[in-house]
Amino acid sequence: MHDGAKEPMDAVIATRGLTKRYRGGQLAVDGLDLAVPAGSVFGFLGPNGSGKTTTIRMLMGLIAPTSGTARVLDRPMPRAARSVLPQVGALIEGPALYGFLTGRDNLLRYDAADPAADPRTRRARVAGALDRVGLTAAAGKKAKAYSLGMKQRLGLAAALLQPRRLLVLDEPTNGLDPQGMREIRTLVRELASDGTTVFLSSHLLDEIEQVCTHAAVMARGRLLTQGPVADLSAGARGRLVVTTPDPDAAARVLKEQGADEVLAAGDRVTAEPPDRDPAEVNAALVAAGVRVRGFGLERASLEDAFVALTGEGFDVAG
């Protein structure tokens, strides 16, 4: 668990007791201790309204915390924002685009606003960023004619105009179709393999599971847990799965053996496994005359872990 955990020396983001209380007393973020390892794809997971965007706005120096500290690239925020932010690419609450300009001209304008950007290589840099996000063919279209997914990708291209040590993405696949989601996930993996640390917030469990190496789980402004994704789901037990042409008999035996939440669908019976040796459960099925074609434990998903942590599910389907 995160309590009292020391952040690793190579933490790209580290917060201590980070808290934001809005006027009127609403506690949006409550005592957050976060440690994001360098080189990770870090998923910041929680239902809408759990404090994710408020946290990101504090990390980026857009709003000041009520109490606690935040360090980004080992510098205090918001105090060091001027030296830190040029090394960070961010896509927060959708990109700010000029609808009357083409995709390419939007990026040229973004690049021109960066005092560190060499104007002589601007066109090549913009062309490279457009290519990276798959927008070369649409570069000459006005941004107002772009779909939501294209706008997200153009915002991502803007964040990638310069090499970045850290990329912060707030719900990067919001509003995208499945194809657009896949493209963004692939891009995130590529960026991480190039050495960029990616911090992305999402309310989609499967998104975090597919693309992230590490994750933190938020609910109602508090951090429930954080760590490598494999460890988070390892904390929850997987479901027992029995394949059999005798599902009703199998379900009955599993209940007798102490299994919970027994569900039969076709020739598949699943259940929360009882606290005993799986071999004994299998033997009991066979002894009862159940023809067992398959017997095993499914790996716990992040969703199982989330439900185990919070006692509740949340909208994970998108």
PDB file of N, CA, C and O in Angstrom, residues 89-151:
ATOM      1  N   GLY A  89       4.813  17.545 -21.933  1.00  0.00           N
ATOM      2  CA  GLY A  89       3.729  17.686 -22.914  1.00  0.00           C
ATOM      3  C   GLY A  89       2.428  17.374 -22.207  1.00  0.00           C
ATOM      4  O   GLY A  89       2.344  16.386 -21.474  1.00  0.00           O
ATOM      5  N   ALA A  90       1.416  18.216 -22.372  1.00  0.00           N
ATOM      6  CA  ALA A  90       0.159  17.982 -21.641  1.00  0.00           C
ATOM      7  C   ALA A  90      -1.033  18.115 -22.569  1.00  0.00           C
ATOM      8  O   ALA A  90      -1.055  18.973 -23.455  1.00  0.00           O
ATOM      9  N   LEU A  91      -1.998  17.224 -22.350  1.00  0.00           N
ATOM     10  CA  LEU A  91      -3.288  17.309 -23.050  1.00  0.00           C
ATOM     11  C   LEU A  91      -4.344  17.217 -21.954  1.00  0.00           C
ATOM     12  O   LEU A  91      -4.620  16.141 -21.426  1.00  0.00           O
ATOM     13  N   ILE A  92      -4.874  18.388 -21.566  1.00  0.00           N
ATOM     14  CA  ILE A  92      -5.790  18.450 -20.425  1.00  0.00           C
ATOM     15  C   ILE A  92      -7.113  19.060 -20.871  1.00  0.00           C
ATOM     16  O   ILE A  92      -7.133  20.148 -21.462  1.00  0.00           O
ATOM     17  N   GLU A  93      -8.203  18.352 -20.592  1.00  0.00           N
ATOM     18  CA  GLU A  93      -9.549  18.831 -20.904  1.00  0.00           C
ATOM     19  C   GLU A  93      -9.667  19.230 -22.375  1.00  0.00           C
ATOM     20  O   GLU A  93     -10.198  20.296 -22.707  1.00  0.00           O
ATOM     21  N   GLY A  94      -9.146  18.384 -23.246  1.00  0.00           N
ATOM     22  CA  GLY A  94      -9.280  18.627 -24.684  1.00  0.00           C
ATOM     23  C   GLY A  94      -8.349  19.734 -25.147  1.00  0.00           C
ATOM     24  O   GLY A  94      -8.054  20.662 -24.404  1.00  0.00           O
ATOM     25  N   PRO A  95      -7.866  19.640 -26.367  1.00  0.00           N
ATOM     26  CA  PRO A  95      -6.914  20.634 -26.866  1.00  0.00           C
ATOM     27  C   PRO A  95      -7.604  21.955 -27.210  1.00  0.00           C
ATOM     28  O   PRO A  95      -8.759  21.977 -27.619  1.00  0.00           O
ATOM     29  N   ALA A  96      -6.890  23.068 -27.028  1.00  0.00           N
ATOM     30  CA  ALA A  96      -7.389  24.380 -27.454  1.00  0.00           C
ATOM     31  C   ALA A  96      -6.942  24.578 -28.898  1.00  0.00           C
ATOM     32  O   ALA A  96      -5.752  24.715 -29.176  1.00  0.00           O
ATOM     33  N   LEU A  97      -7.883  24.556 -29.819  1.00  0.00           N
ATOM     34  CA  LEU A  97      -7.552  24.652 -31.251  1.00  0.00           C
ATOM     35  C   LEU A  97      -8.240  25.849 -31.883  1.00  0.00           C
ATOM     36  O   LEU A  97      -9.303  26.280 -31.439  1.00  0.00           O
ATOM     37  N   TYR A  98      -7.601  26.367 -32.918  1.00  0.00           N
ATOM     38  CA  TYR A  98      -8.236  27.413 -33.743  1.00  0.00           C
ATOM     39  C   TYR A  98      -9.012  26.724 -34.857  1.00  0.00           C
ATOM     40  O   TYR A  98      -8.419  26.138 -35.761  1.00  0.00           O
ATOM     41  N   GLY A  99     -10.339  26.796 -34.799  1.00  0.00           N
ATOM     42  CA  GLY A  99     -11.167  26.085 -35.764  1.00  0.00           C
ATOM     43  C   GLY A  99     -10.982  26.551 -37.198  1.00  0.00           C
ATOM     44  O   GLY A  99     -11.119  25.766 -38.137  1.00  0.00           O
ATOM     45  N   PHE A 100     -10.630  27.835 -37.358  1.00  0.00           N
ATOM     46  CA  PHE A 100     -10.520  28.394 -38.718  1.00  0.00           C
ATOM     47  C   PHE A 100      -9.171  28.085 -39.353  1.00  0.00           C
ATOM     48  O   PHE A 100      -8.952  28.380 -40.534  1.00  0.00           O
ATOM     49  N   LEU A 101      -8.232  27.536 -38.575  1.00  0.00           N
ATOM     50  CA  LEU A 101      -6.926  27.179 -39.130  1.00  0.00           C
ATOM     51  C   LEU A 101      -6.883  25.687 -39.437  1.00  0.00           C
ATOM     52  O   LEU A 101      -7.577  24.888 -38.808  1.00  0.00           O
ATOM     53  N   THR A 102      -6.040  25.304 -40.375  1.00  0.00           N
ATOM     54  CA  THR A 102      -5.854  23.879 -40.665  1.00  0.00           C
ATOM     55  C   THR A 102      -5.117  23.216 -39.500  1.00  0.00           C
ATOM     56  O   THR A 102      -4.528  23.896 -38.651  1.00  0.00           O
ATOM     57  N   GLY A 103      -5.137  21.882 -39.509  1.00  0.00           N
ATOM     58  CA  GLY A 103      -4.386  21.151 -38.492  1.00  0.00           C
ATOM     59  C   GLY A 103      -2.921  21.544 -38.494  1.00  0.00           C
ATOM     60  O   GLY A 103      -2.324  21.797 -37.439  1.00  0.00           O
ATOM     61  N   ARG A 104      -2.350  21.628 -39.701  1.00  0.00           N
ATOM     62  CA  ARG A 104      -0.923  21.979 -39.812  1.00  0.00           C
ATOM     63  C   ARG A 104      -0.673  23.382 -39.265  1.00  0.00           C
ATOM     64  O   ARG A 104       0.270  23.613 -38.497  1.00  0.00           O
ATOM     65  N   ASP A 105      -1.550  24.352 -39.627  1.00  0.00           N
ATOM     66  CA  ASP A 105      -1.341  25.736 -39.186  1.00  0.00           C
ATOM     67  C   ASP A 105      -1.528  25.887 -37.679  1.00  0.00           C
ATOM     68  O   ASP A 105      -0.874  26.723 -37.039  1.00  0.00           O
ATOM     69  N   ASN A 106      -2.412  25.074 -37.093  1.00  0.00           N
ATOM     70  CA  ASN A 106      -2.537  25.065 -35.635  1.00  0.00           C
ATOM     71  C   ASN A 106      -1.207  24.698 -35.000  1.00  0.00           C
ATOM     72  O   ASN A 106      -0.750  25.348 -34.053  1.00  0.00           O
ATOM     73  N   LEU A 107      -0.574  23.644 -35.536  1.00  0.00           N
ATOM     74  CA  LEU A 107       0.697  23.191 -34.960  1.00  0.00           C
ATOM     75  C   LEU A 107       1.816  24.205 -35.209  1.00  0.00           C
ATOM     76  O   LEU A 107       2.664  24.422 -34.347  1.00  0.00           O
ATOM     77  N   LEU A 108       1.814  24.834 -36.388  1.00  0.00           N
ATOM     78  CA  LEU A 108       2.828  25.859 -36.673  1.00  0.00           C
ATOM     79  C   LEU A 108       2.707  26.996 -35.658  1.00  0.00           C
ATOM     80  O   LEU A 108       3.708  27.529 -35.165  1.00  0.00           O
ATOM     81  N   ARG A 109       1.456  27.349 -35.314  1.00  0.00           N
ATOM     82  CA  ARG A 109       1.238  28.423 -34.353  1.00  0.00           C
ATOM     83  C   ARG A 109       1.701  27.993 -32.952  1.00  0.00           C
ATOM     84  O   ARG A 109       2.336  28.775 -32.241  1.00  0.00           O
ATOM     85  N   TYR A 110       1.367  26.755 -32.562  1.00  0.00           N
ATOM     86  CA  TYR A 110       1.830  26.247 -31.266  1.00  0.00           C
ATOM     87  C   TYR A 110       3.358  26.293 -31.201  1.00  0.00           C
ATOM     88  O   TYR A 110       3.947  26.708 -30.208  1.00  0.00           O
ATOM     89  N   ASP A 111       3.992  25.827 -32.277  1.00  0.00           N
ATOM     90  CA  ASP A 111       5.449  25.755 -32.297  1.00  0.00           C
ATOM     91  C   ASP A 111       6.065  27.149 -32.228  1.00  0.00           C
ATOM     92  O   ASP A 111       7.063  27.368 -31.545  1.00  0.00           O
ATOM     93  N   ALA A 112       5.451  28.101 -32.929  1.00  0.00           N
ATOM     94  CA  ALA A 112       5.974  29.474 -32.945  1.00  0.00           C
ATOM     95  C   ALA A 112       5.876  30.123 -31.567  1.00  0.00           C
ATOM     96  O   ALA A 112       6.642  31.031 -31.246  1.00  0.00           O
ATOM     97  N   ALA A 113       4.937  29.645 -30.750  1.00  0.00           N
ATOM     98  CA  ALA A 113       4.766  30.213 -29.398  1.00  0.00           C
ATOM     99  C   ALA A 113       5.801  29.678 -28.420  1.00  0.00           C
ATOM    100  O   ALA A 113       5.889  30.162 -27.289  1.00  0.00           O
ATOM    101  N   ASP A 114       6.591  28.694 -28.843  1.00  0.00           N
ATOM    102  CA  ASP A 114       7.598  28.086 -27.968  1.00  0.00           C
ATOM    103  C   ASP A 114       8.929  28.789 -28.190  1.00  0.00           C
ATOM    104  O   ASP A 114       9.538  28.663 -29.258  1.00  0.00           O
ATOM    105  N   PRO A 115       9.399  29.567 -27.201  1.00  0.00           N
ATOM    106  CA  PRO A 115      10.638  30.343 -27.411  1.00  0.00           C
ATOM    107  C   PRO A 115      11.857  29.462 -27.674  1.00  0.00           C
ATOM    108  O   PRO A 115      12.838  29.915 -28.253  1.00  0.00           O
ATOM    109  N   ALA A 116      11.794  28.181 -27.254  1.00  0.00           N
ATOM    110  CA  ALA A 116      12.951  27.295 -27.444  1.00  0.00           C
ATOM    111  C   ALA A 116      12.961  26.637 -28.819  1.00  0.00           C
ATOM    112  O   ALA A 116      13.913  25.960 -29.180  1.00  0.00           O
ATOM    113  N   ALA A 117      11.877  26.806 -29.592  1.00  0.00           N
ATOM    114  CA  ALA A 117      11.754  26.096 -30.875  1.00  0.00           C
ATOM    115  C   ALA A 117      12.501  26.852 -31.979  1.00  0.00           C
ATOM    116  O   ALA A 117      12.288  28.045 -32.176  1.00  0.00           O
ATOM    117  N   ASP A 118      13.368  26.164 -32.694  1.00  0.00           N
ATOM    118  CA  ASP A 118      14.145  26.756 -33.794  1.00  0.00           C
ATOM    119  C   ASP A 118      13.231  26.944 -35.008  1.00  0.00           C
ATOM    120  O   ASP A 118      12.740  25.957 -35.572  1.00  0.00           O
ATOM    121  N   PRO A 119      12.997  28.189 -35.433  1.00  0.00           N
ATOM    122  CA  PRO A 119      12.076  28.421 -36.560  1.00  0.00           C
ATOM    123  C   PRO A 119      12.524  27.752 -37.858  1.00  0.00           C
ATOM    124  O   PRO A 119      11.693  27.404 -38.705  1.00  0.00           O
ATOM    125  N   ARG A 120      13.831  27.519 -38.013  1.00  0.00           N
ATOM    126  CA  ARG A 120      14.325  26.941 -39.284  1.00  0.00           C
ATOM    127  C   ARG A 120      13.870  25.501 -39.460  1.00  0.00           C
ATOM    128  O   ARG A 120      13.757  25.024 -40.594  1.00  0.00           O
ATOM    129  N   THR A 121      13.629  24.806 -38.353  1.00  0.00           N
ATOM    130  CA  THR A 121      13.229  23.394 -38.460  1.00  0.00           C
ATOM    131  C   THR A 121      11.742  23.198 -38.133  1.00  0.00           C
ATOM    132  O   THR A 121      11.288  22.078 -37.945  1.00  0.00           O
ATOM    133  N   ARG A 122      11.004  24.329 -38.085  1.00  0.00           N
ATOM    134  CA  ARG A 122       9.602  24.274 -37.651  1.00  0.00           C
ATOM    135  C   ARG A 122       8.763  23.366 -38.539  1.00  0.00           C
ATOM    136  O   ARG A 122       8.024  22.515 -38.070  1.00  0.00           O
ATOM    137  N   ARG A 123       8.859  23.549 -39.861  1.00  0.00           N
ATOM    138  CA  ARG A 123       7.981  22.775 -40.763  1.00  0.00           C
ATOM    139  C   ARG A 123       8.254  21.275 -40.652  1.00  0.00           C
ATOM    140  O   ARG A 123       7.336  20.471 -40.646  1.00  0.00           O
ATOM    141  N   ALA A 124       9.530  20.927 -40.551  1.00  0.00           N
ATOM    142  CA  ALA A 124       9.890  19.508 -40.421  1.00  0.00           C
ATOM    143  C   ALA A 124       9.368  18.937 -39.104  1.00  0.00           C
ATOM    144  O   ALA A 124       8.882  17.803 -39.041  1.00  0.00           O
ATOM    145  N   ARG A 125       9.450  19.757 -38.043  1.00  0.00           N
ATOM    146  CA  ARG A 125       8.993  19.309 -36.727  1.00  0.00           C
ATOM    147  C   ARG A 125       7.477  19.078 -36.737  1.00  0.00           C
ATOM    148  O   ARG A 125       6.977  18.085 -36.217  1.00  0.00           O
ATOM    149  N   VAL A 126       6.751  20.009 -37.342  1.00  0.00           N
ATOM    150  CA  VAL A 126       5.281  19.891 -37.431  1.00  0.00           C
ATOM    151  C   VAL A 126       4.903  18.674 -38.275  1.00  0.00           C
ATOM    152  O   VAL A 126       4.015  17.903 -37.912  1.00  0.00           O
ATOM    153  N   ALA A 127       5.609  18.487 -39.399  1.00  0.00           N
ATOM    154  CA  ALA A 127       5.314  17.330 -40.264  1.00  0.00           C
ATOM    155  C   ALA A 127       5.549  16.027 -39.506  1.00  0.00           C
ATOM    156  O   ALA A 127       4.756  15.082 -39.607  1.00  0.00           O
ATOM    157  N   GLY A 128       6.609  15.981 -38.696  1.00  0.00           N
ATOM    158  CA  GLY A 128       6.912  14.783 -37.916  1.00  0.00           C
ATOM    159  C   GLY A 128       5.842  14.496 -36.874  1.00  0.00           C
ATOM    160  O   GLY A 128       5.434  13.345 -36.676  1.00  0.00           O
ATOM    161  N   ALA A 129       5.351  15.560 -36.206  1.00  0.00           N
ATOM    162  CA  ALA A 129       4.321  15.386 -35.173  1.00  0.00           C
ATOM    163  C   ALA A 129       3.009  14.920 -35.803  1.00  0.00           C
ATOM    164  O   ALA A 129       2.314  14.054 -35.257  1.00  0.00           O
ATOM    165  N   LEU A 130       2.661  15.486 -36.968  1.00  0.00           N
ATOM    166  CA  LEU A 130       1.434  15.064 -37.675  1.00  0.00           C
ATOM    167  C   LEU A 130       1.522  13.599 -38.085  1.00  0.00           C
ATOM    168  O   LEU A 130       0.567  12.834 -37.938  1.00  0.00           O
ATOM    169  N   ASP A 131       2.699  13.212 -38.561  1.00  0.00           N
ATOM    170  CA  ASP A 131       2.894  11.827 -38.991  1.00  0.00           C
ATOM    171  C   ASP A 131       2.769  10.875 -37.801  1.00  0.00           C
ATOM    172  O   ASP A 131       2.164   9.815 -37.895  1.00  0.00           O
ATOM    173  N   ARG A 132       3.313  11.302 -36.667  1.00  0.00           N
ATOM    174  CA  ARG A 132       3.326  10.476 -35.466  1.00  0.00           C
ATOM    175  C   ARG A 132       1.913  10.099 -35.016  1.00  0.00           C
ATOM    176  O   ARG A 132       1.675   9.026 -34.493  1.00  0.00           O
ATOM    177  N   VAL A 133       0.965  11.037 -35.202  1.00  0.00           N
ATOM    178  CA  VAL A 133      -0.413  10.797 -34.730  1.00  0.00           C
ATOM    179  C   VAL A 133      -1.354  10.420 -35.873  1.00  0.00           C
ATOM    180  O   VAL A 133      -2.574  10.372 -35.697  1.00  0.00           O
ATOM    181  N   GLY A 134      -0.779  10.168 -37.059  1.00  0.00           N
ATOM    182  CA  GLY A 134      -1.601   9.698 -38.176  1.00  0.00           C
ATOM    183  C   GLY A 134      -2.504  10.751 -38.785  1.00  0.00           C
ATOM    184  O   GLY A 134      -3.600  10.441 -39.258  1.00  0.00           O
ATOM    185  N   LEU A 135      -2.050  12.021 -38.800  1.00  0.00           N
ATOM    186  CA  LEU A 135      -2.900  13.092 -39.342  1.00  0.00           C
ATOM    187  C   LEU A 135      -2.317  13.736 -40.606  1.00  0.00           C
ATOM    188  O   LEU A 135      -2.804  14.776 -41.040  1.00  0.00           O
ATOM    189  N   THR A 136      -1.306  13.122 -41.184  1.00  0.00           N
ATOM    190  CA  THR A 136      -0.669  13.747 -42.357  1.00  0.00           C
ATOM    191  C   THR A 136      -1.692  14.018 -43.463  1.00  0.00           C
ATOM    192  O   THR A 136      -1.729  15.108 -44.032  1.00  0.00           O
ATOM    193  N   ALA A 137      -2.554  13.039 -43.719  1.00  0.00           N
ATOM    194  CA  ALA A 137      -3.524  13.184 -44.819  1.00  0.00           C
ATOM    195  C   ALA A 137      -4.541  14.297 -44.537  1.00  0.00           C
ATOM    196  O   ALA A 137      -5.078  14.907 -45.463  1.00  0.00           O
ATOM    197  N   ALA A 138      -4.805  14.570 -43.247  1.00  0.00           N
ATOM    198  CA  ALA A 138      -5.820  15.572 -42.884  1.00  0.00           C
ATOM    199  C   ALA A 138      -5.190  16.908 -42.485  1.00  0.00           C
ATOM    200  O   ALA A 138      -5.888  17.805 -42.014  1.00  0.00           O
ATOM    201  N   ALA A 139      -3.882  17.061 -42.708  1.00  0.00           N
ATOM    202  CA  ALA A 139      -3.176  18.246 -42.215  1.00  0.00           C
ATOM    203  C   ALA A 139      -3.704  19.537 -42.830  1.00  0.00           C
ATOM    204  O   ALA A 139      -3.655  20.600 -42.215  1.00  0.00           O
ATOM    205  N   GLY A 140      -4.232  19.444 -44.068  1.00  0.00           N
ATOM    206  CA  GLY A 140      -4.713  20.645 -44.756  1.00  0.00           C
ATOM    207  C   GLY A 140      -6.175  20.970 -44.480  1.00  0.00           C
ATOM    208  O   GLY A 140      -6.689  21.987 -44.972  1.00  0.00           O
ATOM    209  N   LYS A 141      -6.875  20.148 -43.703  1.00  0.00           N
ATOM    210  CA  LYS A 141      -8.279  20.421 -43.376  1.00  0.00           C
ATOM    211  C   LYS A 141      -8.373  21.376 -42.200  1.00  0.00           C
ATOM    212  O   LYS A 141      -7.530  21.351 -41.305  1.00  0.00           O
ATOM    213  N   LYS A 142      -9.430  22.195 -42.199  1.00  0.00           N
ATOM    214  CA  LYS A 142      -9.625  23.102 -41.059  1.00  0.00           C
ATOM    215  C   LYS A 142      -9.984  22.288 -39.819  1.00  0.00           C
ATOM    216  O   LYS A 142     -10.718  21.306 -39.892  1.00  0.00           O
ATOM    217  N   ALA A 143      -9.475  22.732 -38.683  1.00  0.00           N
ATOM    218  CA  ALA A 143      -9.661  21.980 -37.441  1.00  0.00           C
ATOM    219  C   ALA A 143     -11.142  21.859 -37.074  1.00  0.00           C
ATOM    220  O   ALA A 143     -11.555  20.880 -36.456  1.00  0.00           O
ATOM    221  N   LYS A 144     -11.968  22.846 -37.472  1.00  0.00           N
ATOM    222  CA  LYS A 144     -13.392  22.768 -37.110  1.00  0.00           C
ATOM    223  C   LYS A 144     -14.086  21.620 -37.842  1.00  0.00           C
ATOM    224  O   LYS A 144     -15.155  21.175 -37.417  1.00  0.00           O
ATOM    225  N   ALA A 145     -13.474  21.125 -38.929  1.00  0.00           N
ATOM    226  CA  ALA A 145     -14.051  19.989 -39.658  1.00  0.00           C
ATOM    227  C   ALA A 145     -13.548  18.648 -39.104  1.00  0.00           C
ATOM    228  O   ALA A 145     -13.958  17.591 -39.575  1.00  0.00           O
ATOM    229  N   TYR A 146     -12.661  18.698 -38.098  1.00  0.00           N
ATOM    230  CA  TYR A 146     -12.107  17.477 -37.529  1.00  0.00           C
ATOM    231  C   TYR A 146     -13.133  16.793 -36.622  1.00  0.00           C
ATOM    232  O   TYR A 146     -13.891  17.460 -35.917  1.00  0.00           O
ATOM    233  N   SER A 147     -13.103  15.465 -36.627  1.00  0.00           N
ATOM    234  CA  SER A 147     -13.882  14.695 -35.644  1.00  0.00           C
ATOM    235  C   SER A 147     -13.229  14.876 -34.276  1.00  0.00           C
ATOM    236  O   SER A 147     -12.094  15.358 -34.166  1.00  0.00           O
ATOM    237  N   LEU A 148     -13.967  14.456 -33.237  1.00  0.00           N
ATOM    238  CA  LEU A 148     -13.431  14.545 -31.877  1.00  0.00           C
ATOM    239  C   LEU A 148     -12.105  13.792 -31.759  1.00  0.00           C
ATOM    240  O   LEU A 148     -11.142  14.276 -31.159  1.00  0.00           O
ATOM    241  N   GLY A 149     -12.053  12.598 -32.362  1.00  0.00           N
ATOM    242  CA  GLY A 149     -10.833  11.796 -32.311  1.00  0.00           C
ATOM    243  C   GLY A 149      -9.664  12.488 -32.993  1.00  0.00           C
ATOM    244  O   GLY A 149      -8.530  12.450 -32.500  1.00  0.00           O
ATOM    245  N   MET A 150      -9.930  13.142 -34.127  1.00  0.00           N
ATOM    246  CA  MET A 150      -8.867  13.870 -34.828  1.00  0.00           C
ATOM    247  C   MET A 150      -8.385  15.055 -33.991  1.00  0.00           C
ATOM    248  O   MET A 150      -7.193  15.361 -33.943  1.00  0.00           O
ATOM    249  N   LYS A 151      -9.335  15.718 -33.306  1.00  0.00           N
ATOM    250  CA  LYS A 151      -8.936  16.843 -32.449  1.00  0.00           C
ATOM    251  C   LYS A 151      -8.046  16.356 -31.306  1.00  0.00           C
ATOM    252  O   LYS A 151      -7.063  17.009 -30.950  1.00  0.00           O
TER     253      LYS A 151
END
